[in-house]
Short mmCIF file of C-alpha atoms in Angstrom, two decimals:
data_model
loop_
_atom_site.label_atom_id
_atom_site.label_comp_id
_atom_site.label_asym_id
_atom_site.label_seq_id
_atom_site.Cartn_x
_atom_site.Cartn_y
_atom_site.Cartn_z
CA UNK A 463 -45.27 74.97 78.47
CA UNK A 464 -46.70 77.24 75.79
CA UNK A 465 -44.23 75.90 73.22
CA UNK A 466 -45.33 72.30 73.79
CA UNK A 467 -48.99 73.32 73.64
CA UNK A 468 -48.38 75.06 70.29
CA UNK A 469 -46.51 71.99 69.01
CA UNK A 470 -49.36 69.70 70.08
CA UNK A 471 -51.99 71.97 68.51
CA UNK A 472 -50.01 72.08 65.25
CA UNK A 473 -50.20 68.30 64.97
CA UNK A 474 -53.95 68.21 65.68
CA UNK A 475 -54.67 70.97 63.16
CA UNK A 476 -52.38 69.42 60.56
CA UNK A 477 -54.02 66.03 61.08
CA UNK A 478 -57.45 67.60 60.57
CA UNK A 479 -56.36 69.11 57.27
CA UNK A 480 -54.72 65.87 56.16
CA UNK A 481 -57.80 63.85 57.13
CA UNK A 482 -59.92 66.04 54.85
CA UNK A 483 -57.58 65.27 51.98
CA UNK A 484 -57.61 61.58 52.92
CA UNK A 485 -61.41 61.35 52.52
CA UNK A 486 -61.17 62.82 49.03
CA UNK A 487 -58.57 60.30 47.85
CA UNK A 488 -59.55 57.08 46.09
CA UNK A 489 -57.91 53.75 46.92
CA UNK A 490 -55.39 54.06 44.08
CA UNK A 491 -54.21 57.45 45.32
CA UNK A 492 -54.16 56.30 48.94
CA UNK A 493 -51.85 53.46 47.91
CA UNK A 494 -49.64 56.00 46.16
CA UNK A 495 -49.45 58.03 49.37
CA UNK A 496 -48.63 54.88 51.37
CA UNK A 497 -45.68 54.26 49.07
CA UNK A 498 -44.58 57.88 49.33
CA UNK A 499 -44.69 57.78 53.15
CA UNK A 500 -42.80 54.49 53.18
CA UNK A 501 -40.05 55.95 51.02
CA UNK A 502 -39.97 59.14 53.11
CA UNK A 503 -39.58 57.20 56.38
CA UNK A 504 -36.95 54.97 54.77
CA UNK A 505 -35.01 57.98 53.48
CA UNK A 506 -35.21 59.91 56.76
CA UNK A 507 -33.99 56.82 58.59
CA UNK A 508 -30.96 56.46 56.31
CA UNK A 509 -30.21 60.18 56.66
CA UNK A 510 -30.27 59.98 60.47
CA UNK A 511 -28.06 56.89 60.43
CA UNK A 512 -25.47 58.36 58.06
CA UNK A 513 -25.48 61.72 59.85
CA UNK A 514 -24.97 60.27 63.34
CA UNK A 515 -22.98 57.07 62.73
CA UNK A 516 -19.67 58.91 62.39
CA UNK A 517 -20.45 61.03 65.47
CA UNK A 518 -21.11 58.04 67.74
CA UNK A 519 -18.53 57.70 70.50
CA UNK A 520 -19.68 54.15 71.28
CA UNK A 521 -19.82 52.36 67.88
CA UNK A 522 -21.31 49.17 69.34
CA UNK A 523 -23.93 50.84 71.54
CA UNK A 524 -26.58 51.09 68.81
CA UNK A 525 -26.25 47.35 68.08
CA UNK A 526 -26.67 46.47 71.76
CA UNK A 527 -29.55 48.95 72.02
CA UNK A 528 -31.43 47.48 69.06
CA UNK A 529 -30.88 43.92 70.23
CA UNK A 530 -31.74 44.39 73.90
CA UNK A 531 -34.58 46.80 73.15
CA UNK A 532 -36.16 44.46 70.61
CA UNK A 533 -36.03 41.56 73.07
CA UNK A 534 -37.68 43.65 75.79
CA UNK A 535 -40.33 45.01 73.43
CA UNK A 536 -41.15 41.56 72.12
CA UNK A 537 -41.41 40.23 75.67
CA UNK A 538 -43.86 43.00 76.57
CA UNK A 539 -45.56 42.65 73.16
CA UNK A 540 -45.82 46.38 72.56
CA UNK A 541 -46.79 45.82 68.93
CA UNK A 542 -49.77 43.60 69.74
CA UNK A 543 -51.08 45.83 72.50
CA UNK A 544 -50.66 48.98 70.44
CA UNK A 545 -52.38 47.50 67.40
CA UNK A 546 -55.35 46.41 69.51
CA UNK A 547 -55.59 49.90 70.99
CA UNK A 548 -55.25 51.56 67.58
CA UNK A 549 -57.91 49.25 66.17
CA UNK A 550 -60.47 50.86 68.48
CA UNK A 551 -59.97 54.24 66.84
CA UNK A 552 -59.13 53.53 63.21
CA UNK A 553 -58.94 50.90 60.53
CA UNK A 554 -56.22 49.74 58.21
CA UNK A 555 -52.59 50.60 58.93
CA UNK A 556 -53.34 52.99 61.79
CA UNK A 557 -50.83 51.33 64.10
CA UNK A 558 -48.02 51.56 61.56
CA UNK A 559 -48.92 55.16 60.78
CA UNK A 560 -48.99 56.12 64.46
CA UNK A 561 -45.66 54.49 65.22
CA UNK A 562 -44.10 56.38 62.30
CA UNK A 563 -45.70 59.63 63.47
CA UNK A 564 -44.52 59.17 67.06
CA UNK A 565 -40.95 58.59 65.90
CA UNK A 566 -41.02 61.59 63.57
CA UNK A 567 -42.55 63.93 66.14
CA UNK A 568 -40.76 62.85 69.32
CA UNK A 569 -37.32 61.46 68.51
CA UNK A 570 -35.52 64.51 67.23
CA UNK A 571 -33.13 67.13 68.57
CA UNK A 572 -35.71 69.94 68.50
CA UNK A 573 -38.32 67.85 70.33
CA UNK A 574 -35.85 66.97 73.09
CA UNK A 575 -33.88 70.20 73.49
CA UNK A 576 -36.97 72.39 72.95
CA UNK A 577 -38.68 71.66 76.28
CA UNK A 578 -35.37 72.01 78.14
CA UNK A 579 -34.64 75.39 76.57
CA UNK A 580 -38.20 76.47 77.31
CA UNK A 581 -38.07 75.38 80.95
CA UNK A 582 -34.61 76.71 81.79
CA UNK A 583 -34.44 79.88 79.68
CA UNK A 584 -38.05 80.63 78.68
CA UNK A 585 -37.03 80.31 75.01
CA UNK A 586 -39.63 78.55 72.83
CA UNK A 587 -37.84 79.02 69.49
CA UNK A 588 -36.94 75.34 69.13
CA UNK A 589 -40.49 74.26 69.91
CA UNK A 590 -42.06 76.75 67.50
CA UNK A 591 -39.71 75.54 64.76
CA UNK A 592 -40.58 71.94 65.61
CA UNK A 593 -44.29 72.83 65.53
CA UNK A 594 -43.95 74.15 61.99
CA UNK A 595 -42.19 70.97 60.84
CA UNK A 596 -44.69 68.71 62.61
CA UNK A 597 -47.59 70.67 61.12
CA UNK A 598 -46.46 69.83 57.59
CA UNK A 599 -45.58 66.23 58.50
CA UNK A 600 -48.97 65.64 60.16
CA UNK A 601 -50.80 66.85 57.04
CA UNK A 602 -48.91 64.36 54.89
CA UNK A 603 -49.29 61.51 57.39
CA UNK A 604 -53.02 62.14 57.95
CA UNK A 605 -53.62 62.32 54.19
CA UNK A 606 -52.34 58.73 54.16
CA UNK A 607 -53.64 57.28 57.45
CA UNK A 608 -56.51 59.58 58.41
CA UNK A 609 -57.23 61.61 61.54
CA UNK A 610 -55.97 58.84 63.85
CA UNK A 611 -52.52 60.38 63.36
CA UNK A 612 -53.64 63.13 65.76
CA UNK A 613 -53.29 60.59 68.60
CA UNK A 614 -49.54 61.08 68.24
CA UNK A 615 -50.13 64.59 69.61
CA UNK A 616 -51.03 63.04 72.99
CA UNK A 617 -47.73 61.13 73.05
CA UNK A 618 -45.83 64.27 72.05
CA UNK A 619 -47.48 66.30 74.82
CA UNK A 620 -46.59 63.70 77.46
CA UNK A 621 -43.06 63.33 76.07
CA UNK A 622 -42.23 67.03 75.90
CA UNK A 623 -44.20 67.76 79.07
CA UNK A 624 -42.18 65.19 80.98
CA UNK A 625 -38.90 66.62 79.71
CA UNK A 626 -40.11 70.13 80.60
CA UNK A 627 -41.02 69.18 84.17
CA UNK A 628 -37.74 67.37 84.81
CA UNK A 629 -35.54 69.73 82.76
CA UNK A 630 -33.44 70.77 85.72
CA UNK A 631 -32.44 67.24 86.66
CA UNK A 632 -31.90 65.83 83.15
CA UNK A 633 -30.27 68.79 81.39
CA UNK A 634 -26.76 67.59 82.29
CA UNK A 635 -27.59 64.10 81.01
CA UNK A 636 -28.72 65.23 77.56
CA UNK A 637 -25.29 65.82 76.08
CA UNK A 638 -24.49 65.98 72.38
CA UNK A 639 -23.09 62.44 72.60
CA UNK A 640 -26.36 61.05 73.96
CA UNK A 641 -28.41 62.92 71.37
CA UNK A 642 -26.28 61.43 68.61
CA UNK A 643 -26.81 57.92 70.01
CA UNK A 644 -30.58 58.46 70.31
CA UNK A 645 -30.77 59.87 66.79
CA UNK A 646 -28.79 56.91 65.44
CA UNK A 647 -31.09 54.35 67.05
CA UNK A 648 -34.12 56.42 66.04
CA UNK A 649 -32.85 56.40 62.46
CA UNK A 650 -32.86 52.61 62.42
CA UNK A 651 -36.40 52.58 63.81
CA UNK A 652 -37.57 55.00 61.10
CA UNK A 653 -35.88 52.88 58.43
CA UNK A 654 -37.57 49.79 59.86
CA UNK A 655 -40.92 51.58 59.81
CA UNK A 656 -40.37 52.50 56.17
CA UNK A 657 -39.67 48.88 55.26
CA UNK A 658 -42.91 47.84 56.96
CA UNK A 659 -44.99 50.52 55.19
CA UNK A 660 -43.52 49.46 51.84
CA UNK A 661 -44.34 45.83 52.75
CA UNK A 662 -40.76 44.78 52.16
CA UNK A 663 -40.23 43.38 55.67
CA UNK A 664 -42.46 43.66 58.73
CA UNK A 665 -40.00 44.19 61.58
CA UNK A 666 -42.61 44.94 64.28
CA UNK A 667 -41.01 48.33 64.79
CA UNK A 668 -43.12 49.10 67.86
CA UNK A 669 -41.47 46.19 69.66
CA UNK A 670 -38.14 47.92 69.02
CA UNK A 671 -39.09 51.17 70.79
CA UNK A 672 -37.38 50.17 74.11
CA UNK A 673 -34.12 50.38 72.14
CA UNK A 674 -34.26 54.12 72.78
CA UNK A 675 -33.95 53.52 76.53
CA UNK A 676 -30.64 51.66 76.35
CA UNK A 677 -28.42 54.65 75.42
CA UNK A 678 -30.06 56.69 78.19
CA UNK A 679 -29.39 53.95 80.75
CA UNK A 680 -25.80 53.62 79.55
CA UNK A 681 -25.12 57.33 79.96
CA UNK A 682 -26.72 57.32 83.42
CA UNK A 683 -24.51 54.39 84.48
CA UNK A 684 -21.42 56.21 83.19
CA UNK A 685 -22.09 59.11 85.56
CA UNK A 686 -21.46 56.91 88.59
#
């Protein structure tokens, strides 16, 4: 799991650097960074949607996923519980920043295929590449939200670690078609997060996270 450890460490180190920048920024410049991160999340979301929409083999699946996932997340109240937990460690928009960070770090092809390639073939190239990308992203995010962004490293470690441990049994499930569906739904979640950061519309993006489970369940059902 050396690749996952390197990826996790890159986020912690990047967050430390970004937090140092954050302390040096005045309120006006912090607001400017908030706007920049909101636009970045919005743009990345649109890019993921456009890139994967045409590759989706089940055009209605993302709609069902977003609807059913949002209902389940609202029922569980993920947003409220997460915000209360985040409030113990940081102030301000820590919850929004963490949800954006988790989506950026975890819901991507490199972060999913990396642990599988590492476990099955001993190849950590994907994870090292992902670590470099997450290092830069964590600096930018932490310069906006502070060191609390490093908590996303814990989620990443559990996410990639879980995939690594179960790589043998889930490798056949993680087809290109499923990855496209996950990336499409993840794109909508990133776009939603961007809208919230920009204060255009608060969609309680954290309550939408179960949407990512629906495509996985659908592909599992199709195997029987």
